[in-house]
mmCIF file of C-alpha atoms in Angstrom:
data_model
loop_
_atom_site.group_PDB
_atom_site.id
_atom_site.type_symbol
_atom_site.label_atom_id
_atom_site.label_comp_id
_atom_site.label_asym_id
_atom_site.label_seq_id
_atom_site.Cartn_x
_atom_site.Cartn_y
_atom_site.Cartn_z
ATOM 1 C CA UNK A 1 70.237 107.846 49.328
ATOM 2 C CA UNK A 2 67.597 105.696 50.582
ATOM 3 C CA UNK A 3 64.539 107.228 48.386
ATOM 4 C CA UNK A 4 61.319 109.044 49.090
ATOM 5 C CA UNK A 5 60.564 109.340 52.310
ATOM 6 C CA UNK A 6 56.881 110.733 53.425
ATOM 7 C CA UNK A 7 56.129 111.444 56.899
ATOM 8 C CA UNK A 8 53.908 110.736 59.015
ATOM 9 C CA UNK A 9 52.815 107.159 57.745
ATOM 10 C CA UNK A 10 49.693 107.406 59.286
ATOM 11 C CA UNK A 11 47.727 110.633 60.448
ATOM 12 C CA UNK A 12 44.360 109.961 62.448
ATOM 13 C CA UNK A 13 42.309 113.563 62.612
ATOM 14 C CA UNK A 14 39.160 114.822 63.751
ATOM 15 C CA UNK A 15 37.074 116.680 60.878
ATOM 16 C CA UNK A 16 37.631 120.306 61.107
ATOM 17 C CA UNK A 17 41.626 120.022 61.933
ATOM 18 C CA UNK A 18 44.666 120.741 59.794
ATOM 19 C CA UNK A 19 47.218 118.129 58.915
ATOM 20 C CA UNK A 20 50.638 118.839 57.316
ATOM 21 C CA UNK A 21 52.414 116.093 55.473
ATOM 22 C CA UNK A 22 56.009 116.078 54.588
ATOM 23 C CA UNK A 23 57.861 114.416 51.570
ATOM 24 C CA UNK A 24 61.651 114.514 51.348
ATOM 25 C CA UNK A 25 62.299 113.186 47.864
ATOM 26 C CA UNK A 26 65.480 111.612 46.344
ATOM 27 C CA UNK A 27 68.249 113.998 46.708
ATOM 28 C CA UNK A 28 69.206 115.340 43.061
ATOM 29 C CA UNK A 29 65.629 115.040 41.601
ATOM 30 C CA UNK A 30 64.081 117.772 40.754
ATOM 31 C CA UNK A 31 60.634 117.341 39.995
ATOM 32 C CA UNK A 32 58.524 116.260 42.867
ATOM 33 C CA UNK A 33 54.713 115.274 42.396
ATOM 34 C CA UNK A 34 51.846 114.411 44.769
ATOM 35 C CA UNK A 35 49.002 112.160 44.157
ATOM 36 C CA UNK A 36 46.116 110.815 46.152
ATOM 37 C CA UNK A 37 45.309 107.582 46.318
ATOM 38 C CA UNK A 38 41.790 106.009 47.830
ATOM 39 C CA UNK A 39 40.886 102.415 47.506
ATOM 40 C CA UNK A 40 39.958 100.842 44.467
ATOM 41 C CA UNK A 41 41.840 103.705 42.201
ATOM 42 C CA UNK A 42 44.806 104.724 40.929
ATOM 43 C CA UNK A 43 46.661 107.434 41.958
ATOM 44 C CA UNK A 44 45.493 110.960 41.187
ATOM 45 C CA UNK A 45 47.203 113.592 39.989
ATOM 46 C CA UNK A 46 47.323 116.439 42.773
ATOM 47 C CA UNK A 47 49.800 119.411 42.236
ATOM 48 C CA UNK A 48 53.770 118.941 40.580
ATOM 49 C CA UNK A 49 56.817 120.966 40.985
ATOM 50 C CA UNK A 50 60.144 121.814 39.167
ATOM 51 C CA UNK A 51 62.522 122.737 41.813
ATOM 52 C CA UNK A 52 60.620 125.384 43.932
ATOM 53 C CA UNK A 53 57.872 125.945 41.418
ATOM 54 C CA UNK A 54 54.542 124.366 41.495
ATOM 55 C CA UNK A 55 53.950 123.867 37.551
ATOM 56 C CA UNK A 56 50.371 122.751 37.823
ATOM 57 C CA UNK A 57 47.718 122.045 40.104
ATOM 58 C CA UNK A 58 44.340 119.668 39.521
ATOM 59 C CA UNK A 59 40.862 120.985 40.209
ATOM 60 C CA UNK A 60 41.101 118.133 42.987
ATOM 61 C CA UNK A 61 42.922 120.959 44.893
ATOM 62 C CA UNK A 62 40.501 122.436 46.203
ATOM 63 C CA UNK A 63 41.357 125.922 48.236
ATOM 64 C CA UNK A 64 41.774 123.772 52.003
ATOM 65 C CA UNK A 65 44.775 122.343 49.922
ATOM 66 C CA UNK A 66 48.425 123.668 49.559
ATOM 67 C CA UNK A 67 51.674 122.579 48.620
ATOM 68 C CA UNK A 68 54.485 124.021 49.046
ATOM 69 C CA UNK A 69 58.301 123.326 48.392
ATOM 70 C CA UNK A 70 60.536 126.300 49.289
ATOM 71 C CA UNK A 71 63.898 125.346 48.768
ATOM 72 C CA UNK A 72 63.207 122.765 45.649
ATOM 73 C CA UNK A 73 64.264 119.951 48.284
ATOM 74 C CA UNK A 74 61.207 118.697 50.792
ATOM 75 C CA UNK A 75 58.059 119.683 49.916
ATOM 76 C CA UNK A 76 54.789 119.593 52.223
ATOM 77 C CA UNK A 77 50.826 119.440 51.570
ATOM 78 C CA UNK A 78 48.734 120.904 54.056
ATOM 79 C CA UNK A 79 44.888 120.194 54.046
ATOM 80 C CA UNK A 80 42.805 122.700 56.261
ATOM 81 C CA UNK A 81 39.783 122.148 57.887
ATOM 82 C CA UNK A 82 39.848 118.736 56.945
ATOM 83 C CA UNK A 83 36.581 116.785 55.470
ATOM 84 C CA UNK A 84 35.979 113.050 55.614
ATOM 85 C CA UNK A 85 36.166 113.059 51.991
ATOM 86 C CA UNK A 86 40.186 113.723 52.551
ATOM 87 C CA UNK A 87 40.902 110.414 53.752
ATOM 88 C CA UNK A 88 43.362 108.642 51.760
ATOM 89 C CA UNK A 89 46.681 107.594 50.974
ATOM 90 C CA UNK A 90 48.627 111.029 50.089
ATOM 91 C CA UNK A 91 51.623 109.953 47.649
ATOM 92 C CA UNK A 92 54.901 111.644 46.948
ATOM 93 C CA UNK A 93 56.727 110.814 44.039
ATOM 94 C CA UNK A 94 60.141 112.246 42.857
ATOM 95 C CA UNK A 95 61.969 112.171 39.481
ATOM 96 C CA UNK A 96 64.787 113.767 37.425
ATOM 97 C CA UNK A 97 64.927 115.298 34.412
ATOM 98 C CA UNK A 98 68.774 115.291 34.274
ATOM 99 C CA UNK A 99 70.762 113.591 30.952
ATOM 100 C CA UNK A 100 70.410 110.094 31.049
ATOM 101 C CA UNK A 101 67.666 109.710 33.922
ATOM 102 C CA UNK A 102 64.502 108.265 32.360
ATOM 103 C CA UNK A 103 61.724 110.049 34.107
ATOM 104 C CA UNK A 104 59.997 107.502 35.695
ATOM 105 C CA UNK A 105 58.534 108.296 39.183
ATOM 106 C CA UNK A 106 60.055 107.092 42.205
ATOM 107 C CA UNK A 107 57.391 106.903 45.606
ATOM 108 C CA UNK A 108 57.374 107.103 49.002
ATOM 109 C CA UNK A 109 55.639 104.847 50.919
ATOM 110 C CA UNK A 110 52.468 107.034 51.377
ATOM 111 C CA UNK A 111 50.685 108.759 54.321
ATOM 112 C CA UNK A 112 48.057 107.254 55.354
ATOM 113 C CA UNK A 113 45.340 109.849 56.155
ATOM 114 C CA UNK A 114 42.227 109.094 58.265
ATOM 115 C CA UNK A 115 39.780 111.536 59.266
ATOM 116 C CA UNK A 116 37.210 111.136 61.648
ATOM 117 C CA UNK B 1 41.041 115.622 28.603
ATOM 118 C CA UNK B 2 44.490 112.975 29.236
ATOM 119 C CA UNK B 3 43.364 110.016 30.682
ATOM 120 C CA UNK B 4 44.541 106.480 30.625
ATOM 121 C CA UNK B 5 41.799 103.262 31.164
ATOM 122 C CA UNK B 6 42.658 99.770 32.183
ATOM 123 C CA UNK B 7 40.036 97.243 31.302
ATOM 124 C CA UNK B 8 40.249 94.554 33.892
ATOM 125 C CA UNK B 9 39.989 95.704 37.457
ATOM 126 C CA UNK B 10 39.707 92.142 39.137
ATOM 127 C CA UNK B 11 41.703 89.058 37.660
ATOM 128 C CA UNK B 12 41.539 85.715 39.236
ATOM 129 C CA UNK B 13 44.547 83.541 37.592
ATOM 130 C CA UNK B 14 45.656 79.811 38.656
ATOM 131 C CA UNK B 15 49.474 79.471 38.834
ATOM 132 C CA UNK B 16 51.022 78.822 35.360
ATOM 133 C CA UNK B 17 48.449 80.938 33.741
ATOM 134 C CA UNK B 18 49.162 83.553 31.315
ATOM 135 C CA UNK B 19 48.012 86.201 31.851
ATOM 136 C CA UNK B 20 47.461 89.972 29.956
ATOM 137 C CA UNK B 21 46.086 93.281 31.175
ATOM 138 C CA UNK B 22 45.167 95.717 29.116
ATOM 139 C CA UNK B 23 45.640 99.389 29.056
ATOM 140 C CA UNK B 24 44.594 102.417 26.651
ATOM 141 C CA UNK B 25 45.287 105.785 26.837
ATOM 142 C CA UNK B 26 44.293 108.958 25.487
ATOM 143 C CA UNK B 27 46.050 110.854 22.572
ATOM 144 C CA UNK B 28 48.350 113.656 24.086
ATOM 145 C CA UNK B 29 51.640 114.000 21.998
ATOM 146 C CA UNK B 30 54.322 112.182 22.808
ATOM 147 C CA UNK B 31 53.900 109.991 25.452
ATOM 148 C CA UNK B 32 56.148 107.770 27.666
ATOM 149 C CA UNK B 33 54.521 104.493 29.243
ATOM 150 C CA UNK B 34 55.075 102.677 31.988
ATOM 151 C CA UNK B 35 53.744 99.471 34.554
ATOM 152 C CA UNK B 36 53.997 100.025 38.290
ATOM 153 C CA UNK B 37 53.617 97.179 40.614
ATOM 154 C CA UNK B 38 51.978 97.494 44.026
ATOM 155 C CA UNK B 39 52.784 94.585 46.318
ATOM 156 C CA UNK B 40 50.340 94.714 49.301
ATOM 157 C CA UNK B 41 51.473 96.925 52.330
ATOM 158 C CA UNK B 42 54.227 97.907 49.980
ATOM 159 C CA UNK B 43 54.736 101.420 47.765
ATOM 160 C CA UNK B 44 54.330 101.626 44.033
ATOM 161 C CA UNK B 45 57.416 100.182 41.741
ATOM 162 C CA UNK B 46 58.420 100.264 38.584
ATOM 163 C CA UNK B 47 57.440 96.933 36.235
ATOM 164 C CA UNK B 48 58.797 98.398 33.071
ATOM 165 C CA UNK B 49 58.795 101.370 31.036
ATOM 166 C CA UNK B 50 58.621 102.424 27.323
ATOM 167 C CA UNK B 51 60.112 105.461 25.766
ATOM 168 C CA UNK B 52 61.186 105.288 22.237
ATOM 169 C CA UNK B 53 62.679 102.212 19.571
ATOM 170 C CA UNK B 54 61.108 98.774 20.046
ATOM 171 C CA UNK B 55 57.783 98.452 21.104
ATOM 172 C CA UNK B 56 58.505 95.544 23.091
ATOM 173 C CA UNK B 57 59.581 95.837 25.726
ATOM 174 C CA UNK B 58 60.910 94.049 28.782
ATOM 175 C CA UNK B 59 60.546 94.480 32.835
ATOM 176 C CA UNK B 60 61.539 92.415 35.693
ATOM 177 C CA UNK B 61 60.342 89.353 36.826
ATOM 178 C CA UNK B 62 59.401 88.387 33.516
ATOM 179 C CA UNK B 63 56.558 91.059 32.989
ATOM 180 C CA UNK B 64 56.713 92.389 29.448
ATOM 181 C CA UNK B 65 54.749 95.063 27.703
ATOM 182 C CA UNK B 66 53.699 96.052 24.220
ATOM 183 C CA UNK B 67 53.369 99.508 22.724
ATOM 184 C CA UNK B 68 51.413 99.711 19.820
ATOM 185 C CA UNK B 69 50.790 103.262 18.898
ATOM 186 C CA UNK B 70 47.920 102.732 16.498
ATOM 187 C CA UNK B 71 46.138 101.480 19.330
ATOM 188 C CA UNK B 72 46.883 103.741 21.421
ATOM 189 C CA UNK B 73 47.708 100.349 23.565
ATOM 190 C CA UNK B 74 50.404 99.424 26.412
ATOM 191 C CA UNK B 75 49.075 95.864 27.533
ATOM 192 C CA UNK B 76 50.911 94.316 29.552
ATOM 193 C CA UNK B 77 51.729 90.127 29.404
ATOM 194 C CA UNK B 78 53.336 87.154 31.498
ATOM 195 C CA UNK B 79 53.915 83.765 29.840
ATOM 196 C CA UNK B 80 53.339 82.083 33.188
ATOM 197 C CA UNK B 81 52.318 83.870 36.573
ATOM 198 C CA UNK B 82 53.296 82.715 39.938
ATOM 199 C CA UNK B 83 51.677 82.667 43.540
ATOM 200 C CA UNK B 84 53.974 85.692 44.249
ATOM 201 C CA UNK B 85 52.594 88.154 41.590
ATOM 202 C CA UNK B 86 49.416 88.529 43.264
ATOM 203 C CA UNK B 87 49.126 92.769 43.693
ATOM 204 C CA UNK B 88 47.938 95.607 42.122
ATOM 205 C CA UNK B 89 49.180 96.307 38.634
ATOM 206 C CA UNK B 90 49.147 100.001 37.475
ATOM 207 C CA UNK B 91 49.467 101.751 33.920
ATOM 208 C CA UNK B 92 50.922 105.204 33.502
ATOM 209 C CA UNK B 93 51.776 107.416 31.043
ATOM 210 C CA UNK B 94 53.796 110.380 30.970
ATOM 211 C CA UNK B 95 52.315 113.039 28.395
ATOM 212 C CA UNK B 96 55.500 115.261 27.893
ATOM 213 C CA UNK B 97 53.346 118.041 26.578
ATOM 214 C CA UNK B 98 52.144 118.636 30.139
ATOM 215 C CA UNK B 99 54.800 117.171 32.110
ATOM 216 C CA UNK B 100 51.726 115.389 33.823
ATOM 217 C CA UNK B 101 52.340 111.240 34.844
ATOM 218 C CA UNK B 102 47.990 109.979 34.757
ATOM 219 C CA UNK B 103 47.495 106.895 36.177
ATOM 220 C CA UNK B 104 44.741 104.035 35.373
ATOM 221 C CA UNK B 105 42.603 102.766 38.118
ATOM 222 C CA UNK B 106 44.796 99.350 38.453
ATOM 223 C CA UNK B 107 44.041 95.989 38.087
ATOM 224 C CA UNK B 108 44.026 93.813 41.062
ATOM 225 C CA UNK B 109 45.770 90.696 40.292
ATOM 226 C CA UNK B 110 45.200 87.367 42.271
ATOM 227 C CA UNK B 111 46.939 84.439 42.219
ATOM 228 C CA UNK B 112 45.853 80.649 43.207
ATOM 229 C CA UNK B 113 48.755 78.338 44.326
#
């Protein structure tokens, strides 16, 4: 397994279009978490799942946000109608909560969202 | 509310230095702790990570971290830094009340040769 991949890397947009990001975690972890990332901060917590089911979401989610992971492998955000406030690096992280796995998060290398 | 704070968001360190970055974090239950690494135009790794026994702990590349749960502290220490340290250091914890991971904003770590 070669770890989290996110795609695309980079997404240029116009305001006012949709972009769909994708995030195929590490195979036989279960929980999968997305966080947003702009410069100068840390990443914030966006929306988590266990398998298929999105546990929680933060009030950063607005309603032009959803995530989605239907077969508690891949999971992707959409953002509608897309504001310049939305650009940012969008981070997946995956981890297990299997015997003997320690929880920490493993990421993806981040997509890279710029809206115009 | 969960939330975790690191005090230092710009360090400037010659090589050799020692160096310490601080991080506090909100009460929450039991907590797991950890120090990610961000290299620049690289993703987030693990430094080191804190779950239970002694409250020192060890990470790689001679990073280590100290728990002290009075303090509600996780700072984390280098004897000695080198040229090649020089990236964005982030603390984390892992409330297991809420299954939620909260990060702090990061310290951005600079090195002089």
């Amino acid at each position: 397994d070669t770890g989290v991949s996110q795609d695309p890397r980079h997404k240029i947009t116009k305001r006012g279009q949709n972009v769909t990001f994708r995030c195929d975690p590490i195979s036989e972890h279960n929980r999968l978490y997305w966080y947003r990332q702009t410069l100068g901060q840390g990443p914030e917590f966006l929306t988590y799942f266990q398998n298929e089911a999105q546990l929680e979401k933060s009030r950063l989610l607005s309603d032009r946000f959803s995530a989605e992971r239907p077969k508690g492998s891949f999971s992707t955000l959409e953002i509608q109608r897309t504001e310049q406030g939305d650009s940012a690096m969008y981070l997946c992280a995956s981890s297990s909560t299997g015997t003997g796995h320690t929880g920490e998060l493993f990421f993806g290398e981040g997509s890279r969202l710029t809206v115009l | 509310a969960q939330s975790v704070s690191q005090h230092n968001h710009h360090v400037i360190l010659s090589e050799a230095a020692s160096l310490e970055l601080g991080c506090n974090y909100s009460y929450g239950g039991t907590v797991n702790l950890f120090w990610y690494v961000q290299y620049p135009g690289q993703h987030l790794q693990l430094l080191l990570k804190y779950f239970s026994g002694d409250p020192l702990v060890k990470g790689i590349k001679g990073f280590e971290a100290e728990f002290i749960k009075s303090k509600f502290s996780f700072n984390l220490r280098k004897p000695s830094v080198q040229w090649s340290d020089t990236a964005e250091y982030f603390c984390a914890v892992f409330y297991s009340g809420t299954y939620k991971y909260i990060f702090g904003t990061g310290t951005r770590l600079k090195v002089l040769a």
